[in-house]
Structure formats: structure tokens, C-alpha cells
């Protein structure tokens, strides 16, 4: 079985379409999303519609939650808050009710999915060190868990030969057969922040026992135009080009 894992999409339709084209070519059978389907980008409704049509398994991100008043956006920065307010104005009642039904975590046959941490997903904490990752690694019921939230791809690992030691790697290929626990941030489809503007996504091949993080170029100028035409802050268009 091949799972395709979509990191933070953030209403970026061009990036989502390109990533799905790549996943289809790779023969991905099941699609997962670590949340933040909306916020920042100018095509939230189109992205929701695609995920619904393709029956993607999705968890609730903090921007998704803020757009349906499940989370107070006052702690968000100005750009994020402006995008939440704009997104609230375009979502239909049906979109909102789809978001409201999203779970905080999902456990499937081969892997779990959460947005920030598996440990306390409702807090939307960031995993930026091995210490941040340890509580989630301790609680993982399955060897593999996918997260997003920081928009930076990284794997936090405990290997079978020394499961007491947590370390991280930015290697885009993770051997999950050798891992006792693998907590993998798949990066972001719609707003990469590691200075590489290409869309990120992951493919988990359960038979090969591996997770690959891929990067793909997409039509960034088209998506920048969409953001400007929507009247969203210029910074949200510009950052797509910079990958920050
Ligand atoms: Zn996000």
C-alpha cells in the first residue's frame, strides 16, 4: 500500500493540483492530510472540494480551527489573522460543517496522523527539537506518525537497535522498517518555509518500508496572482516565491 501524505495545503490550489498529479503517477492508493487545508491562500473552497472528492483522511489544523471559531486567532500574526478573516468570509456553511467534523488525530492500519503533536494535539505545539518530539514518540501506538504545522520537513526517529535515543534527520528518505518509531513532518504543500519554494509531500510505501519526502515545482506566479486578486496581504503572495 502506498499512502500519499499532504502537508499544510493552506488554500494553494496550484500546489495541491501538482502534488496530486505526482501522487497519481506514483500509484498512491490512499491520501492523508495533516491539516491546515485553509488559511493564507486564496483557494480554500477549491482545496476543500478536492479533498472531499478524493476522500482524503484529514485532521484539524490550527488555521482550519480558527476559520470555524474553534480556536482564537488573536495569537496569530497579522498576516495569518487577515487570512483567517478573509477565509471566514468565503467559506460556505457546508465547508464549515466539513471542517467542524475533522478529528484531532487519526490512527489507521499503518500510521497515525496529527497536525502539531500527537501528544497534545489540541495545543498546536511545534516540534522543533528531539525533546519536543519525545512525548509524541512515547505515545505513538504505531511505528509511523505524520505531522505538519512547522512547514519544515524533518523526521524524528528512534531506531530498533537503540529505541531509547531520539534523533532527527533531514534526509528525504526514511527507512521505516529499521525504525522503532518514526515521527515525520512532511513539510508543506502550499507554503514551504525552508527556503525551498517547491511544494513538499510524502509517499509512505508500506511494502518497501520507506517514506520519501518529495519536492515539486508548481505554478507559483498563478497562485501569487490569485492571492493579490483576492485582496489578501502582499506578503502572502511574495513569501510563496521565497519559500519562507
Ligand atoms: Zn500551517
Short mmCIF file of C-alpha atoms and ligand atoms in Angstrom, two decimals:
data_model
loop_
_atom_site.label_atom_id
_atom_site.label_comp_id
_atom_site.label_asym_id
_atom_site.label_seq_id
_atom_site.Cartn_x
_atom_site.Cartn_y
_atom_site.Cartn_z
CA UNK A 1 0.00 0.00 0.00
CA UNK A 2 1.21 3.48 -0.85
CA UNK A 3 -0.06 6.40 1.23
CA UNK A 4 0.29 9.94 -0.08
CA UNK A 5 0.63 12.47 2.74
CA UNK A 6 -0.31 16.12 2.15
CA UNK A 7 1.32 18.66 4.46
CA UNK A 8 -0.19 22.10 5.18
CA UNK A 9 -2.05 23.00 1.95
CA UNK A 10 -3.24 26.45 3.05
CA UNK A 11 -5.62 27.11 0.18
CA UNK A 12 -2.93 26.84 -2.51
CA UNK A 13 -4.78 25.21 -5.41
CA UNK A 14 -1.92 25.15 -7.96
CA UNK A 15 0.39 23.40 -5.50
CA UNK A 16 -2.28 20.89 -4.46
CA UNK A 17 -3.13 20.02 -8.08
CA UNK A 18 0.53 19.49 -8.98
CA UNK A 19 1.19 17.32 -5.90
CA UNK A 20 -1.87 15.17 -6.64
CA UNK A 21 -0.72 14.71 -10.25
CA UNK A 22 2.64 13.44 -8.92
CA UNK A 23 0.97 11.13 -6.39
CA UNK A 24 -1.31 9.67 -9.07
CA UNK A 25 1.73 8.95 -11.25
CA UNK A 26 3.39 7.19 -8.30
CA UNK A 27 0.35 4.94 -7.77
CA UNK A 28 -0.65 6.27 -4.35
CA UNK A 29 -3.72 4.38 -3.10
CA UNK A 30 -4.75 6.34 -0.02
CA UNK A 31 -4.48 10.06 0.67
CA UNK A 32 -3.88 11.63 4.08
CA UNK A 33 -3.69 15.28 5.14
CA UNK A 34 -2.07 16.58 8.33
CA UNK A 35 -4.44 19.59 8.34
CA UNK A 36 -4.30 23.35 7.68
CA UNK A 37 -6.21 22.88 4.45
CA UNK A 38 -7.18 26.58 4.55
CA UNK A 39 -5.68 29.90 5.70
CA UNK A 40 -3.06 32.07 3.89
CA UNK A 41 -4.01 31.02 0.34
CA UNK A 42 -6.84 32.28 -1.87
CA UNK A 43 -8.47 28.98 -2.91
CA UNK A 44 -9.72 27.41 0.35
CA UNK A 45 -13.04 26.26 -1.07
CA UNK A 46 -11.46 24.62 -4.12
CA UNK A 47 -8.96 22.75 -1.91
CA UNK A 48 -11.71 21.53 0.44
CA UNK A 49 -13.73 20.33 -2.55
CA UNK A 50 -10.82 18.31 -3.94
CA UNK A 51 -10.09 16.68 -0.57
CA UNK A 52 -13.76 15.76 -0.22
CA UNK A 53 -14.00 14.34 -3.74
CA UNK A 54 -10.88 12.26 -3.23
CA UNK A 55 -11.96 11.10 0.24
CA UNK A 56 -8.76 12.25 1.86
CA UNK A 57 -8.36 11.40 5.57
CA UNK A 58 -7.83 14.84 7.17
CA UNK A 59 -7.10 16.06 10.72
CA UNK A 60 -7.91 19.54 12.07
CA UNK A 61 -5.13 22.14 11.79
CA UNK A 62 -4.99 25.36 13.82
CA UNK A 63 -5.90 27.56 10.83
CA UNK A 64 -8.82 25.26 9.98
CA UNK A 65 -9.96 25.52 13.61
CA UNK A 66 -9.61 29.33 13.65
CA UNK A 67 -11.71 29.63 10.47
CA UNK A 68 -14.65 27.90 12.18
CA UNK A 69 -14.17 29.72 15.51
CA UNK A 70 -12.85 26.64 17.28
CA UNK A 71 -9.60 28.48 18.06
CA UNK A 72 -8.96 32.09 19.00
CA UNK A 73 -6.97 33.72 16.18
CA UNK A 74 -5.80 36.63 18.36
CA UNK A 75 -2.45 34.89 18.91
CA UNK A 76 -1.90 34.63 15.12
CA UNK A 77 0.35 37.18 13.40
CA UNK A 78 -1.29 39.98 11.38
CA UNK A 79 -0.99 38.18 8.02
CA UNK A 80 -2.40 34.93 9.36
CA UNK A 81 -5.25 36.76 11.09
CA UNK A 82 -6.11 38.71 7.94
CA UNK A 83 -6.20 35.42 6.01
CA UNK A 84 -8.44 33.78 8.63
CA UNK A 85 -10.89 36.69 8.40
CA UNK A 86 -10.87 36.59 4.58
CA UNK A 87 -11.32 32.79 4.59
CA UNK A 88 -14.27 33.01 7.00
CA UNK A 89 -15.93 35.34 4.51
CA UNK A 90 -15.72 32.89 1.60
CA UNK A 91 -16.42 29.51 3.25
CA UNK A 92 -19.96 28.21 2.82
CA UNK A 93 -21.96 26.62 5.60
CA UNK A 94 -21.19 23.24 4.03
CA UNK A 95 -17.43 23.96 4.05
CA UNK A 96 -17.63 24.97 7.69
CA UNK A 97 -19.51 21.86 8.70
CA UNK A 98 -16.93 19.69 6.88
CA UNK A 99 -14.12 21.42 8.84
CA UNK A 100 -16.03 21.15 12.12
CA UNK A 101 -16.21 17.37 11.76
CA UNK A 102 -12.45 16.90 11.30
CA UNK A 103 -10.80 14.87 14.08
CA UNK A 104 -7.68 15.98 16.00
CA UNK A 105 -5.87 12.69 15.33
CA UNK A 106 -6.40 9.61 13.20
CA UNK A 107 -4.96 6.11 13.66
CA UNK A 108 -5.01 3.93 10.53
CA UNK A 109 -3.66 0.45 9.88
CA UNK A 110 -0.06 1.52 9.25
CA UNK A 111 0.28 5.03 10.65
CA UNK A 112 -1.19 7.85 12.72
CA UNK A 113 -1.81 11.45 11.65
CA UNK A 114 -1.88 14.68 13.72
CA UNK A 115 -1.26 18.38 12.98
CA UNK A 116 1.28 19.63 15.56
CA UNK A 117 1.91 16.87 18.08
CA UNK A 118 0.31 13.50 18.74
CA UNK A 119 0.80 14.03 22.47
CA UNK A 120 -1.49 17.06 22.96
CA UNK A 121 -2.82 17.90 19.50
CA UNK A 122 -5.29 20.49 20.81
CA UNK A 123 -2.41 22.72 21.99
CA UNK A 124 -0.93 23.02 18.48
CA UNK A 125 2.62 23.00 19.83
CA UNK A 126 5.54 22.93 17.40
CA UNK A 127 8.06 20.09 17.29
CA UNK A 128 11.39 21.86 16.86
CA UNK A 129 13.70 19.57 18.84
CA UNK A 130 14.05 15.96 19.90
CA UNK A 131 12.81 17.00 23.36
CA UNK A 132 9.63 18.43 21.81
CA UNK A 133 9.14 15.13 19.95
CA UNK A 134 9.64 12.75 22.89
CA UNK A 135 6.11 12.91 24.40
CA UNK A 136 4.57 12.17 20.99
CA UNK A 137 7.07 9.37 20.28
CA UNK A 138 6.26 7.87 23.71
CA UNK A 139 2.54 7.83 22.90
CA UNK A 140 2.65 6.57 19.32
CA UNK A 141 0.58 3.36 19.08
CA UNK A 142 2.06 2.57 15.66
CA UNK A 143 5.63 2.81 14.34
CA UNK A 144 4.87 5.72 11.97
CA UNK A 145 3.14 9.06 12.60
CA UNK A 146 2.83 12.03 10.24
CA UNK A 147 2.61 15.66 11.37
CA UNK A 148 2.89 19.14 9.83
CA UNK A 149 2.41 22.63 11.37
CA UNK A 150 6.03 23.95 11.15
CA UNK A 151 6.06 23.64 7.33
CA UNK A 152 9.63 22.26 7.52
CA UNK A 153 10.23 18.60 6.58
CA UNK A 154 12.13 16.60 9.22
CA UNK A 155 11.99 13.08 10.70
CA UNK A 156 12.35 12.35 14.43
CA UNK A 157 13.46 8.80 14.93
CA UNK A 158 14.05 6.03 17.45
CA UNK A 159 15.69 3.03 15.85
CA UNK A 160 15.14 -0.64 16.69
CA UNK A 161 18.77 -1.14 17.73
CA UNK A 162 18.58 1.70 20.32
CA UNK A 163 14.96 2.72 20.99
CA UNK A 164 15.98 4.89 23.98
CA UNK A 165 17.71 7.51 21.83
CA UNK A 166 15.76 10.11 19.81
CA UNK A 167 17.50 11.85 16.91
CA UNK A 168 16.42 13.82 13.87
CA UNK A 169 17.29 13.73 10.20
CA UNK A 170 16.56 15.96 7.21
CA UNK A 171 17.27 13.06 4.86
CA UNK A 172 14.29 12.91 2.48
CA UNK A 173 14.24 9.09 2.66
CA UNK A 174 13.38 7.32 5.93
CA UNK A 175 13.67 3.54 6.31
CA UNK A 176 10.62 2.76 8.44
CA UNK A 177 11.48 -0.95 8.78
CA UNK A 178 14.59 -0.08 10.82
CA UNK A 179 12.71 2.46 12.92
CA UNK A 180 11.12 1.61 16.26
CA UNK A 181 9.22 4.93 16.00
CA UNK A 182 9.26 7.45 13.14
CA UNK A 183 7.54 10.82 13.64
CA UNK A 184 7.68 12.54 10.29
CA UNK A 185 6.95 16.16 9.45
CA UNK A 186 6.05 16.05 5.77
CA UNK A 187 6.64 19.77 5.09
CA UNK A 188 4.05 21.96 3.37
CA UNK A 189 2.23 21.62 0.06
CA UNK A 190 1.06 25.22 -0.10
CA UNK A 191 3.52 27.32 1.91
CA UNK A 192 7.01 25.81 2.31
CA UNK A 193 9.18 27.65 4.86
CA UNK A 194 12.59 26.06 4.43
CA UNK A 195 13.71 28.50 1.72
CA UNK A 196 12.81 25.96 -0.96
CA UNK A 197 9.63 27.27 -2.63
CA UNK A 198 8.77 23.90 -4.21
CA UNK A 199 5.72 22.07 -2.81
CA UNK A 200 6.55 19.23 -0.39
CA UNK A 201 4.69 15.94 0.03
CA UNK A 202 5.42 12.44 1.32
CA UNK A 203 4.84 8.94 0.00
CA UNK A 204 4.76 6.10 2.54
CA UNK A 205 5.32 2.73 0.84
CA UNK A 206 4.41 0.10 3.44
CA UNK A 207 5.76 -2.78 1.36
CA UNK A 208 9.12 -1.14 0.73
CA UNK A 209 9.18 0.10 4.35
CA UNK A 210 10.07 3.67 3.43
CA UNK A 211 8.86 7.24 3.49
CA UNK A 212 10.08 9.62 0.77
CA UNK A 213 9.69 13.39 1.04
CA UNK A 214 9.42 14.79 -2.47
CA UNK A 215 9.64 18.37 -3.75
CA UNK A 216 7.93 19.54 -6.90
CA UNK A 217 7.78 22.85 -8.76
CA UNK A 218 4.33 24.27 -9.45
CA UNK A 219 2.85 27.42 -11.00
CA UNK A 220 3.79 29.91 -8.25
CA UNK A 221 3.00 33.08 -10.32
CA UNK A 222 -0.57 31.80 -10.88
CA UNK A 223 -1.08 31.34 -7.13
CA UNK A 224 0.52 34.74 -6.32
CA UNK A 225 -1.92 36.37 -8.74
CA UNK A 226 -4.84 34.64 -7.07
CA UNK A 227 -3.74 35.96 -3.65
CA UNK A 228 -3.33 39.52 -4.98
CA UNK A 229 -6.67 39.41 -6.81
CA UNK A 230 -8.35 38.30 -3.57
CA UNK A 231 -7.00 41.40 -1.81
CA UNK A 232 -5.03 39.35 0.73
CA UNK A 233 -1.80 40.90 2.15
CA UNK A 234 1.01 41.20 -0.44
CA UNK A 235 3.36 39.34 1.94
CA UNK A 236 1.28 36.18 1.48
CA UNK A 237 1.92 36.29 -2.28
CA UNK A 238 5.61 37.21 -2.01
CA UNK A 239 6.53 34.50 0.51
CA UNK A 240 5.48 31.74 -1.92
CA UNK A 241 8.28 32.81 -4.24
CA UNK A 242 10.83 32.90 -1.40
CA UNK A 243 9.76 29.68 0.31
CA UNK A 244 9.50 31.29 3.74
ZN1 LIG B 1 0.15 25.54 8.70
#
